[in-house]
Amino acid sequence: MLVSYKWLQDYVDIPWTPEELADRLTMAGLEVEGLKPLAPDLDGVFVGYVEETVPHPEADRLTVCTVDVGEKGGYSIVCGAPNVAAGQTVAVALPGAVLPGGMEIATVELRGVVSQGMICSESELGISEDHAGIWVLPSDLKVGEPLVTALDLDDVILDVSVYANRPDCMSMIGIAREVAALTGGSLRLPSVTYEVLPVSLTEKTSITVESPELCPRYTAALLDGIEIGPSPIWMQMRLRAAGMRPINNVVDITNYVMLETGQPLHAFDYDQLAENRLVVRTAKPKEAIVTLDGEKRELTEDMLLICDAQGPKCIAGIMGGLDSEVTERTKTVLLETANFAAWSVRRTSRTLGLSSESSARFEKGIDPYGTLFASERAAHLLQQLAKAEVYSGHIDVSALAEKDVVIDLRLEQVERLLGITVPVQEIERILTVLGFGVVKAEETVWQVRVPTHRGDVELEADLIEEIIRIWGLDKLPSELPADTAQSGGQSVRQDVMDSLREKLMGVGLSEALSYSFGRADNNDRLLRPSEPMLQLQNPISEDLVAMRHSLLPGLLNAVGLNASRQQARVALFELGAVYFGELPLKEQPREEFHLGIVLWGQRHPLNWALEQAEFDFYDLKGILEAILPACVELRWGKGSNPSLHPGRQGTVEYQGREIAYYGEVHPAVVRNFRIPGRVYAAEIKLEDCLDLFRTVPVFSELPKYPAVERDLAVVVDEKQPVGELISSLQELGGELLRSVTVFDVYAGGSIPAGKKSVALSCRFQADRTLVDEEVKEIMDRCLAGLESRFGARIR
Amino acid sequence: MQKQAAEIRAAALEACAQAASVQELNEVRVKFLGRKGQLTQVLRGMGKLDPEERPRFGKLVNEIRDEIEAALTEREKELFAQEEERRLMAEELDISLPGRKRVRGTMHPVTRIINETKGIFLQMGYQIVEGPEVELDYYNFEALNVPADHPARDMQDTFFFTGELLLRSQTSPVQIRVMEKQDPPVRILAPGKVYRADYDVTHSPMFHQIEGLVVDKGITFAHLKGTLQLFAERMFGSETKIRLRPSYFPFTEPSAEVDVSCIICGGSGCRVCSDTGWLEILGCGMVDPRVLEKVGYDPDEVSGFAFGVGVERLAMLKYGINDIRLLFENDVRFLEQFTG
Ligand SMILES: [Zn+2]
């Protein structure tokens, strides 16, 4: 809502500068988002009168004008605008003036003729975008007066943001009422008096409301003998200040009264209405209307229309029809001030993609009791400014139930909710000036009658909000609620996620965050069976449509992006939900938290002291080993995930359930995500193993006797899993063999083709000093076992 | 003989001082103190002296021996130190080379803000809770006093799956889910992802909110203000001021918008705060009695406050990030800036 500082003073005294006013309104819940002068500085621009024009002797398009600028004298000005003519009142920039665009006006010679200034267009003055020709001003302005004074341009416009619950503030009077509450002053309502003809309008027209649920109230007035013309300049300037274009006096007055009262009005050309009457009804099948903007609108049967005896004349509350608009020939006007159901206007406006100042107000829900006042105010102005003769009375079709909202307001409740005592006189003053009826029922209880323009106020709490809003939130003290016995805490899952995050950062991975929705074909891109994902009805893009089944697509996208941006190393993890639901979706889907990991590129950042090498499978496995608790029995097995390299992947099982898969990403998947090189990825289903991460380690006594270490190197088949050698050794070695560690694996060189050498370190430990003979005995047993089971040859 | 002894002493001390290495010093020791050394020779000639002079002379020679011995030890220490110094200087490293790089990963800025906020409120006895992201219309709107066709639904462009199921557009539904299950007192903080159909420099279709809710006997607007003041001080520094501006949310009454004094300029006005000195960081209010009634609480018995913080907004302000989309792009050059 654009609010003119000067216009507002018609309704309330303002003891503050525009800046102060903006601040006060903001702090009362009417946020002022901007503050700007109505017009730029226009020093040196005056009202002039074009006395005479002659064509320029040397140039077809130029006109030499003799301009009277009152006390400033007469000037000869060369003008290039096609619409300049003798007898016009115009805006003249005299030599020395600097126009808003930066143009400096000086006496110049244009093709041999001296020009002592410039006749200006609206755009040259920074008034509007209009640069079609010079701005022709009303003839009643005083010639020679500075333009700023003549047009009252010395004003400031406040851009006020109005919350959805305050449609009453979509009006000058509504804003003024708030200002009065803030200043402690009072509201002045504009004049609504006029003379009436001895004839009632009911003899001339009728209104039929067929859809009272969509049109709770329809008020009509009839005005005759109208003289169409331009509206006075002050009204034009105020409409411009509010962002509307002046058209003619009748249309301007309907717009002006809408801005003033918040009640949209519509003026029908009475003589263009079939049978001179109106019917309010919903559209019939296949009905259409050409609206004021010249567009043909196809209507649907839920849309409310204002029709004459033949067909639609107006889309209720949104826009009028072209064929009943007020024109230069209009003599009689049927004036509508109605109330339409907010939801209906909103739906129709959305469906048609058509909105207006009127629909913006109806959509928020306006005061159904404001129709009569607006109608009378418009009649007053039409009589004053368009010589209208007003038929007596109104037609007022109302389906409104008498609504009288009275709320008990308890002083004790004010204090209980706010935590501060508001003076009783202030409570009464604030509510009264905002239009509430305040009657004291008991010593500390009031009965408060809610005015019809405040449909948002329904409860005691709403009244308390009004009081503190105006009295000032800055007066609230800062206190803390009393301590409770309860101590803070979080869920197991949150604890697990926090600790995993620390571990992952500790092993050099950074946390990523991706969108929870992605492409609908992401399962295909991962080579997974195309299980359908939950899809948004109204996505903002094809890439953000399906709720993810896996964290991998997001992480692979991150790798692709970083690779394309010349990064050498990507080591990321993400903790987040994946979403599984039975389609068609009947109930809330399962949301399961997963951990995803991805590695790509260089293992280390480039550094003189570190060997440069790419990440490999064992980096990934090492990370999993580091973050999964070592003190719990896990099964590390082979995997068969279609997204991963068939020969380079594994799974982790816990209590018989697969909790993780990991490995090199399948090259086809890597290509699908446009990544160069090899990628390693893992995903852990946290939901299935939260307790795993909560396992408490158990201390075991430190050995008192020295351990004995024996190394062992065997040659086995190239394909022989080393894991089987280790578990065999552990079994064969018995309880004295405490650990087996692989410390070298190699092939080639002296090792025969198809074979590899595996070096293992065995550590023996007992609660006594071990003797060489018993260790040797165990080692011999182990070697014999490896030989017979795996054909291992000792080196 | 005494003169001879004095000469040996002088010569030995001189030789000791002149020795340039531990080895030379050993030669000095042998030359003067050895079994065939000069001082030993003098002692052997002691028989020529008067018997009564012998003890005095013996004592003198022993004193000289001790003195030379001490000088030798002293010199040996000096020489050892010099030699070690030389050896160490030969081992000098180029300390201007960078260290062997250790990589510690970084926490996402959104998580950092959430964790920092959690920490502040955990200390105040809040329970950290979560709720589903795919929500029922009832919890996201209806129970929060936003019935169908309410204009407030237009304030948020909600993503839908079906007529009833949607991606929550706010963390407020968690309030309802908690209150439905639990009697007062309630003191919760609910961080999580929320979704709205919006995409530009300051809007992301997915973002994070942190919802706070306190319901108990005697909870006031002043308690809300004090709680948020404390939060702002812990999050942005003890100099931070807050101000409350009246606002509108369907599920709180009264409602307010909370501004903090600009963390860039301290309140004097800059580009970030559009010269106002203030930055809007969250919305809050006293829980609407209709919401309390919907979950079976008695609004005449208990009252409550609620607030909702936009995490990305805080992160952008705190770390000076100028485009929200950077937060979800996962460019490692962005992520790896959030160290420490
Ligand atoms: Zn600032």
Coordinates of N, CA, C and O in Angstrom, one line a residue, chain B residues 65-193:
Chain B
R65 N 97.4 -30.7 40.6 CA 96.7 -31.7 39.9 C 95.2 -31.5 39.8 O 94.6 -31.6 38.7
D66 N 94.7 -31.2 40.9 CA 93.2 -30.9 41.0 C 92.8 -29.8 40.1 O 91.8 -29.8 39.3
E67 N 93.7 -28.7 40.1 CA 93.3 -27.5 39.3 C 93.3 -27.9 37.9 O 92.5 -27.5 37.1
I68 N 94.4 -28.6 37.4 CA 94.5 -29.0 36.0 C 93.3 -29.9 35.6 O 92.7 -29.7 34.6
E69 N 93.1 -30.8 36.5 CA 91.9 -31.7 36.3 C 90.6 -31.0 36.0 O 89.9 -31.2 35.1
A70 N 90.4 -30.0 36.9 CA 89.2 -29.2 36.8 C 89.2 -28.4 35.5 O 88.1 -28.3 34.8
A71 N 90.4 -27.8 35.1 CA 90.4 -27.1 33.9 C 90.1 -28.0 32.7 O 89.4 -27.6 31.8
L72 N 90.7 -29.2 32.8 CA 90.5 -30.1 31.7 C 89.0 -30.5 31.5 O 88.4 -30.5 30.4
T73 N 88.3 -30.7 32.7 CA 86.9 -31.1 32.6 C 86.1 -29.9 32.1 O 85.2 -30.1 31.2
E74 N 86.4 -28.7 32.5 CA 85.7 -27.5 32.1 C 85.8 -27.4 30.6 O 84.9 -27.2 29.8
R75 N 87.1 -27.5 30.1 CA 87.4 -27.3 28.7 C 86.7 -28.4 27.9 O 86.2 -28.2 26.8
E76 N 86.7 -29.6 28.5 CA 86.0 -30.7 27.8 C 84.5 -30.4 27.5 O 84.0 -30.6 26.4
K77 N 83.9 -29.9 28.5 CA 82.5 -29.5 28.4 C 82.3 -28.5 27.3 O 81.4 -28.6 26.4
E78 N 83.2 -27.5 27.3 CA 83.1 -26.4 26.3 C 83.2 -27.0 24.9 O 82.5 -26.7 24.0
L79 N 84.3 -27.9 24.8 CA 84.5 -28.4 23.5 C 83.4 -29.3 23.0 O 83.0 -29.3 21.9
F80 N 82.8 -30.1 23.9 CA 81.7 -31.0 23.6 C 80.5 -30.1 23.1 O 79.9 -30.4 22.0
A81 N 80.3 -29.1 23.8 CA 79.2 -28.2 23.4 C 79.4 -27.6 22.0 O 78.5 -27.6 21.2
Q82 N 80.6 -27.2 21.8 CA 81.0 -26.6 20.5 C 80.8 -27.6 19.4 O 80.2 -27.3 18.4
E83 N 81.2 -28.8 19.7 CA 81.1 -29.8 18.6 C 79.7 -30.2 18.4 O 79.3 -30.3 17.2
E84 N 78.9 -30.3 19.4 CA 77.5 -30.6 19.2 C 76.8 -29.5 18.4 O 76.0 -29.7 17.5
E85 N 77.1 -28.3 18.8 CA 76.6 -27.1 18.1 C 76.9 -27.2 16.6 O 76.0 -27.0 15.7
R86 N 78.1 -27.6 16.3 CA 78.5 -27.7 14.9 C 77.7 -28.8 14.2 O 77.1 -28.6 13.1
R87 N 77.5 -29.9 14.9 CA 76.8 -31.0 14.3 C 75.3 -30.7 14.1 O 74.8 -30.9 13.0
L88 N 74.7 -30.0 15.0 CA 73.3 -29.6 14.9 C 73.1 -28.6 13.8 O 72.2 -28.7 13.0
M89 N 74.1 -27.7 13.6 CA 73.9 -26.7 12.6 C 73.9 -27.4 11.2 O 73.3 -26.9 10.3
A90 N 74.7 -28.5 11.2 CA 74.7 -29.2 9.9 C 73.4 -29.9 9.6 O 73.1 -30.2 8.5
E91 N 72.6 -30.1 10.6 CA 71.3 -30.7 10.4 C 70.1 -29.8 10.2 O 69.0 -30.1 10.2
E92 N 70.4 -28.5 10.0 CA 69.4 -27.5 9.9 C 68.4 -27.8 8.8 O 68.8 -28.2 7.7
L93 N 67.1 -27.6 9.1 CA 66.0 -27.9 8.2 C 65.5 -26.6 7.6 O 65.6 -25.5 8.2
D94 N 64.8 -26.7 6.5 CA 64.1 -25.5 5.9 C 62.8 -25.4 6.5 O 61.8 -26.1 6.1
I95 N 62.7 -24.6 7.6 CA 61.4 -24.6 8.3 C 60.4 -23.7 7.5 O 59.3 -23.6 7.9
S96 N 60.8 -23.2 6.4 CA 59.8 -22.4 5.6 C 58.9 -23.3 4.8 O 57.9 -22.9 4.3
L97 N 59.3 -24.6 4.7 CA 58.4 -25.6 4.0 C 57.2 -25.8 4.8 O 57.3 -25.9 6.0
P98 N 56.0 -26.0 4.1 CA 54.8 -26.3 4.9 C 54.9 -27.7 5.5 O 55.7 -28.6 5.1
G99 N 54.1 -27.9 6.6 CA 54.0 -29.2 7.2 C 53.4 -30.3 6.4 O 52.8 -30.0 5.4
R100 N 53.6 -31.5 6.8 CA 53.0 -32.7 6.1 C 51.5 -32.5 6.4 O 51.0 -32.7 7.5
K101 N 50.7 -32.3 5.3 CA 49.3 -31.9 5.4 C 48.4 -33.0 6.1 O 48.4 -34.1 5.7
R102 N 47.7 -32.6 7.1 CA 46.7 -33.4 7.7 C 45.3 -32.8 7.3 O 45.1 -31.6 7.5
V103 N 44.4 -33.6 6.8 CA 43.1 -33.0 6.4 C 42.1 -33.3 7.5 O 41.9 -34.5 7.8
R104 N 41.5 -32.3 8.0 CA 40.3 -32.5 8.8 C 39.2 -32.0 8.0 O 39.2 -30.9 7.5
G105 N 38.1 -32.8 8.0 CA 36.9 -32.3 7.2 C 36.2 -31.2 7.9 O 36.5 -30.8 9.1
T106 N 35.3 -30.6 7.2 CA 34.6 -29.4 7.8 C 33.1 -29.8 8.0 O 32.5 -30.6 7.3
M107 N 32.5 -29.0 8.9 CA 31.0 -29.2 9.1 C 30.3 -28.2 8.3 O 30.7 -27.1 8.1
H108 N 29.2 -28.6 7.7 CA 28.4 -27.7 6.9 C 27.9 -26.5 7.7 O 27.5 -26.7 8.8
P109 N 28.0 -25.3 7.1 CA 27.6 -24.1 7.9 C 26.1 -24.2 8.5 O 25.9 -23.7 9.5
V110 N 25.2 -24.9 7.7 CA 23.9 -25.1 8.3 C 23.9 -25.9 9.5 O 23.3 -25.6 10.5
T111 N 24.7 -27.0 9.5 CA 24.8 -27.8 10.7 C 25.5 -27.0 11.9 O 25.1 -27.2 13.0
R112 N 26.5 -26.2 11.5 CA 27.1 -25.4 12.5 C 26.1 -24.5 13.3 O 26.1 -24.5 14.5
I113 N 25.3 -23.9 12.5 CA 24.3 -23.0 13.1 C 23.3 -23.8 14.0 O 23.0 -23.4 15.1
I114 N 22.9 -24.9 13.4 CA 21.9 -25.8 14.2 C 22.6 -26.2 15.5 O 22.0 -26.2 16.6
N115 N 23.8 -26.7 15.4 CA 24.5 -27.2 16.6 C 24.7 -26.1 17.6 O 24.5 -26.4 18.8
E116 N 25.1 -25.0 17.1 CA 25.3 -23.9 18.1 C 24.0 -23.5 18.8 O 24.0 -23.3 20.0
T117 N 22.9 -23.5 18.0 CA 21.6 -23.1 18.6 C 21.2 -24.2 19.6 O 20.7 -23.9 20.7
K118 N 21.4 -25.5 19.2 CA 21.0 -26.6 20.1 C 21.8 -26.4 21.4 O 21.2 -26.6 22.5
G119 N 23.0 -26.1 21.3 CA 23.8 -26.0 22.5 C 23.3 -24.9 23.4 O 23.2 -25.1 24.7
I120 N 22.9 -23.8 22.8 CA 22.4 -22.7 23.7 C 21.1 -23.1 24.4 O 20.9 -22.9 25.6
F121 N 20.2 -23.8 23.7 CA 18.9 -24.2 24.3 C 19.0 -25.4 25.1 O 18.2 -25.6 26.0
L122 N 19.9 -26.3 24.8 CA 20.1 -27.5 25.7 C 20.4 -27.0 27.1 O 19.9 -27.5 28.1
Q123 N 21.3 -26.0 27.2 CA 21.6 -25.4 28.5 C 20.4 -24.9 29.3 O 20.4 -24.8 30.5
M124 N 19.4 -24.4 28.5 CA 18.2 -23.9 29.1 C 17.2 -25.0 29.3 O 16.0 -24.7 29.6
G125 N 17.6 -26.2 29.2 CA 16.7 -27.3 29.5 C 15.7 -27.7 28.4 O 14.7 -28.3 28.7
Y126 N 16.0 -27.3 27.2 CA 15.1 -27.7 26.1 C 15.4 -29.1 25.6 O 16.6 -29.6 25.6
Q127 N 14.4 -29.9 25.2 CA 14.5 -31.2 24.6 C 14.6 -30.9 23.0 O 13.8 -30.2 22.5
I128 N 15.6 -31.5 22.4 CA 15.7 -31.4 20.9 C 14.8 -32.5 20.3 O 15.0 -33.7 20.6
V129 N 13.9 -32.1 19.5 CA 12.9 -33.1 18.9 C 12.9 -33.0 17.4 O 13.3 -32.0 16.9
E130 N 12.3 -34.0 16.8 CA 12.2 -34.0 15.3 C 10.8 -34.4 14.9 O 10.1 -35.0 15.7
G131 N 10.5 -34.1 13.7 CA 9.2 -34.5 13.2 C 9.3 -34.8 11.7 O 10.4 -34.5 11.1
P132 N 8.3 -35.5 11.1 CA 8.4 -35.9 9.7 C 8.4 -34.7 8.8 O 7.8 -33.6 9.0
E133 N 9.1 -34.8 7.6 CA 9.2 -33.8 6.6 C 8.0 -33.9 5.7 O 7.5 -32.9 5.2
V134 N 7.6 -35.1 5.4 CA 6.4 -35.3 4.6 C 5.2 -35.3 5.6 O 5.1 -36.2 6.4
E135 N 4.4 -34.2 5.6 CA 3.5 -34.0 6.6 C 2.0 -34.0 6.1 O 1.8 -34.0 4.9
L136 N 1.1 -34.2 7.1 CA -0.3 -34.1 6.8 C -0.7 -32.6 6.8 O -0.2 -31.8 7.6
D137 N -1.6 -32.3 5.9 CA -2.1 -30.9 5.8 C -2.6 -30.5 7.2 O -2.3 -29.3 7.6
Y138 N -3.1 -31.4 8.0 CA -3.7 -31.1 9.3 C -2.6 -30.5 10.2 O -2.8 -29.4 10.8
Y139 N -1.4 -31.1 10.2 CA -0.4 -30.6 11.1 C 0.3 -29.3 10.6 O 0.8 -28.5 11.3
N140 N 0.5 -29.3 9.3 CA 1.2 -28.1 8.7 C 0.3 -26.9 8.7 O 0.8 -25.8 8.7
F141 N -1.0 -27.0 8.6 CA -1.9 -25.9 8.5 C -3.0 -25.9 9.4 O -3.2 -25.0 10.3
E142 N -3.9 -26.9 9.3 CA -5.2 -26.9 10.0 C -5.0 -26.7 11.5 O -5.6 -25.8 12.1
A143 N -4.2 -27.5 12.1 CA -4.0 -27.4 13.6 C -3.3 -26.2 14.0 O -3.3 -25.8 15.2
L144 N -2.6 -25.5 13.0 CA -1.9 -24.2 13.3 C -2.8 -23.1 13.0 O -2.4 -22.0 12.7
N145 N -4.2 -23.3 13.0 CA -5.1 -22.2 12.8 C -5.1 -21.6 11.4 O -5.4 -20.5 11.2
V146 N -4.7 -22.5 10.5 CA -4.7 -22.1 9.1 C -5.7 -23.0 8.3 O -5.2 -24.0 7.7
P147 N -7.0 -22.8 8.4 CA -7.9 -23.7 7.6 C -7.8 -23.5 6.1 O -7.1 -22.6 5.7
A148 N -8.4 -24.4 5.4 CA -8.4 -24.3 3.9 C -8.9 -22.9 3.5 O -9.8 -22.3 4.2
D149 N -8.4 -22.3 2.4 CA -8.9 -21.0 1.9 C -8.4 -19.9 2.8 O -8.8 -18.8 2.6
H150 N -7.6 -20.2 3.9 CA -7.1 -19.1 4.7 C -6.1 -18.3 3.9 O -5.2 -18.9 3.2
P151 N -6.1 -17.0 3.9 CA -5.1 -16.2 3.1 C -3.7 -16.5 3.4 O -2.8 -16.4 2.6
A152 N -3.5 -17.0 4.7 CA -2.1 -17.2 5.1 C -1.5 -18.4 4.3 O -0.3 -18.5 4.2
R153 N -2.3 -19.2 3.7 CA -1.7 -20.3 2.8 C -1.0 -19.7 1.6 O -0.1 -20.4 1.1
D154 N -1.4 -18.5 1.2 CA -0.8 -17.9 0.1 C 0.6 -17.4 0.4 O 1.4 -17.2 -0.4
M155 N 0.8 -17.2 1.7 CA 2.1 -16.7 2.1 C 3.2 -17.7 1.9 O 4.4 -17.4 1.8
Q156 N 2.8 -19.0 1.8 CA 3.8 -20.0 1.6 C 3.4 -20.9 0.4 O 2.3 -21.4 0.4
D157 N 4.4 -21.0 -0.5 CA 4.1 -21.9 -1.7 C 4.5 -23.3 -1.3 O 5.7 -23.6 -1.3
T158 N 3.5 -24.1 -1.0 CA 3.8 -25.4 -0.4 C 3.9 -26.4 -1.5 O 3.1 -26.4 -2.5
F159 N 4.8 -27.4 -1.4 CA 4.9 -28.5 -2.3 C 3.9 -29.6 -1.8 O 3.9 -30.0 -0.7
F160 N 3.1 -30.1 -2.8 CA 2.1 -31.2 -2.5 C 2.4 -32.5 -3.1 O 3.0 -32.5 -4.2
F161 N 2.1 -33.6 -2.5 CA 2.1 -34.9 -3.1 C 0.7 -35.3 -3.5 O 0.4 -35.8 -4.5
T162 N -0.2 -35.1 -2.5 CA -1.7 -35.4 -2.7 C -2.4 -34.2 -2.1 O -1.7 -33.3 -1.6
G163 N -3.7 -34.2 -2.0 CA -4.4 -33.2 -1.4 C -4.1 -33.1 0.1 O -4.1 -32.0 0.7
E164 N -3.8 -34.2 0.7 CA -3.6 -34.2 2.1 C -2.1 -34.2 2.6 O -1.8 -33.9 3.7
L165 N -1.2 -34.8 1.7 CA 0.2 -34.9 2.0 C 1.0 -33.9 1.3 O 0.9 -33.7 0.1
L166 N 1.9 -33.3 2.1 CA 2.7 -32.2 1.5 C 4.1 -32.3 2.2 O 4.4 -33.0 3.1
L167 N 5.0 -31.5 1.6 CA 6.3 -31.3 2.3 C 6.1 -30.1 3.2 O 5.7 -29.1 2.8
R168 N 6.4 -30.3 4.5 CA 6.1 -29.3 5.5 C 6.8 -28.0 5.1 O 7.9 -28.0 4.6
S169 N 6.1 -26.9 5.2 CA 6.6 -25.6 4.8 C 7.1 -24.8 6.0 O 7.6 -23.7 5.9
Q170 N 7.1 -25.5 7.1 CA 7.6 -24.8 8.4 C 7.9 -26.0 9.4 O 7.3 -27.1 9.2
T171 N 8.6 -25.7 10.4 CA 8.8 -26.7 11.4 C 7.7 -26.7 12.5 O 7.7 -27.5 13.4
S172 N 6.8 -25.7 12.4 CA 5.7 -25.6 13.4 C 4.9 -26.8 13.6 O 4.4 -27.0 14.7
P173 N 4.7 -27.7 12.6 CA 3.9 -28.9 12.9 C 4.5 -29.7 14.0 O 3.7 -30.4 14.7
V174 N 5.8 -29.6 14.2 CA 6.4 -30.4 15.3 C 5.8 -30.0 16.7 O 5.6 -30.8 17.6
Q175 N 5.5 -28.7 16.8 CA 4.8 -28.2 18.0 C 3.6 -29.0 18.3 O 3.4 -29.5 19.4
I176 N 2.7 -29.2 17.3 CA 1.5 -29.8 17.5 C 1.7 -31.3 17.9 O 1.1 -31.8 18.8
R177 N 2.6 -31.9 17.1 CA 2.9 -33.4 17.4 C 3.4 -33.6 18.8 O 3.0 -34.6 19.4
V178 N 4.2 -32.7 19.3 CA 4.7 -32.8 20.7 C 3.6 -32.6 21.7 O 3.4 -33.4 22.6
M179 N 2.8 -31.5 21.5 CA 1.8 -31.2 22.4 C 0.7 -32.2 22.5 O 0.1 -32.5 23.5
E180 N 0.4 -32.9 21.3 CA -0.6 -33.9 21.3 C -0.2 -35.1 22.2 O -1.0 -35.8 22.8
K181 N 1.1 -35.3 22.3 CA 1.6 -36.5 23.0 C 2.0 -36.2 24.5 O 2.1 -37.1 25.3
Q182 N 2.2 -34.9 24.8 CA 2.8 -34.6 26.1 C 2.0 -33.5 26.8 O 1.6 -32.6 26.2
D183 N 1.9 -33.7 28.1 CA 1.2 -32.6 28.9 C 2.3 -31.5 29.2 O 3.4 -31.8 29.3
P184 N 1.8 -30.3 29.5 CA 2.7 -29.3 29.9 C 3.4 -29.7 31.3 O 2.8 -30.5 32.0
P185 N 4.6 -29.3 31.6 CA 5.4 -28.3 30.9 C 6.1 -28.9 29.6 O 6.5 -30.0 29.6
V186 N 6.1 -28.0 28.6 CA 6.8 -28.4 27.3 C 7.9 -27.4 27.1 O 7.7 -26.2 27.3
R187 N 9.1 -27.9 26.7 CA 10.2 -27.0 26.4 C 11.0 -27.7 25.3 O 11.8 -28.5 25.6
I188 N 10.7 -27.4 24.1 CA 11.3 -28.1 23.0 C 12.0 -27.2 22.0 O 11.6 -26.0 21.8
L189 N 12.9 -27.8 21.2 CA 13.6 -27.1 20.1 C 13.6 -28.2 19.0 O 14.0 -29.3 19.2
A190 N 13.0 -27.7 17.8 CA 12.9 -28.7 16.7 C 13.6 -28.2 15.5 O 13.0 -27.4 14.7
P191 N 14.8 -28.6 15.2 CA 15.5 -28.2 14.0 C 15.1 -29.1 12.9 O 14.8 -30.3 13.1
G192 N 15.1 -28.6 11.6 CA 14.8 -29.6 10.5 C 14.7 -28.9 9.2 O 14.7 -27.7 9.1
K193 N 14.5 -29.8 8.2 CA 14.4 -29.3 6.8 C 12.9 -28.8 6.6 O 12.0 -29.5 7.0

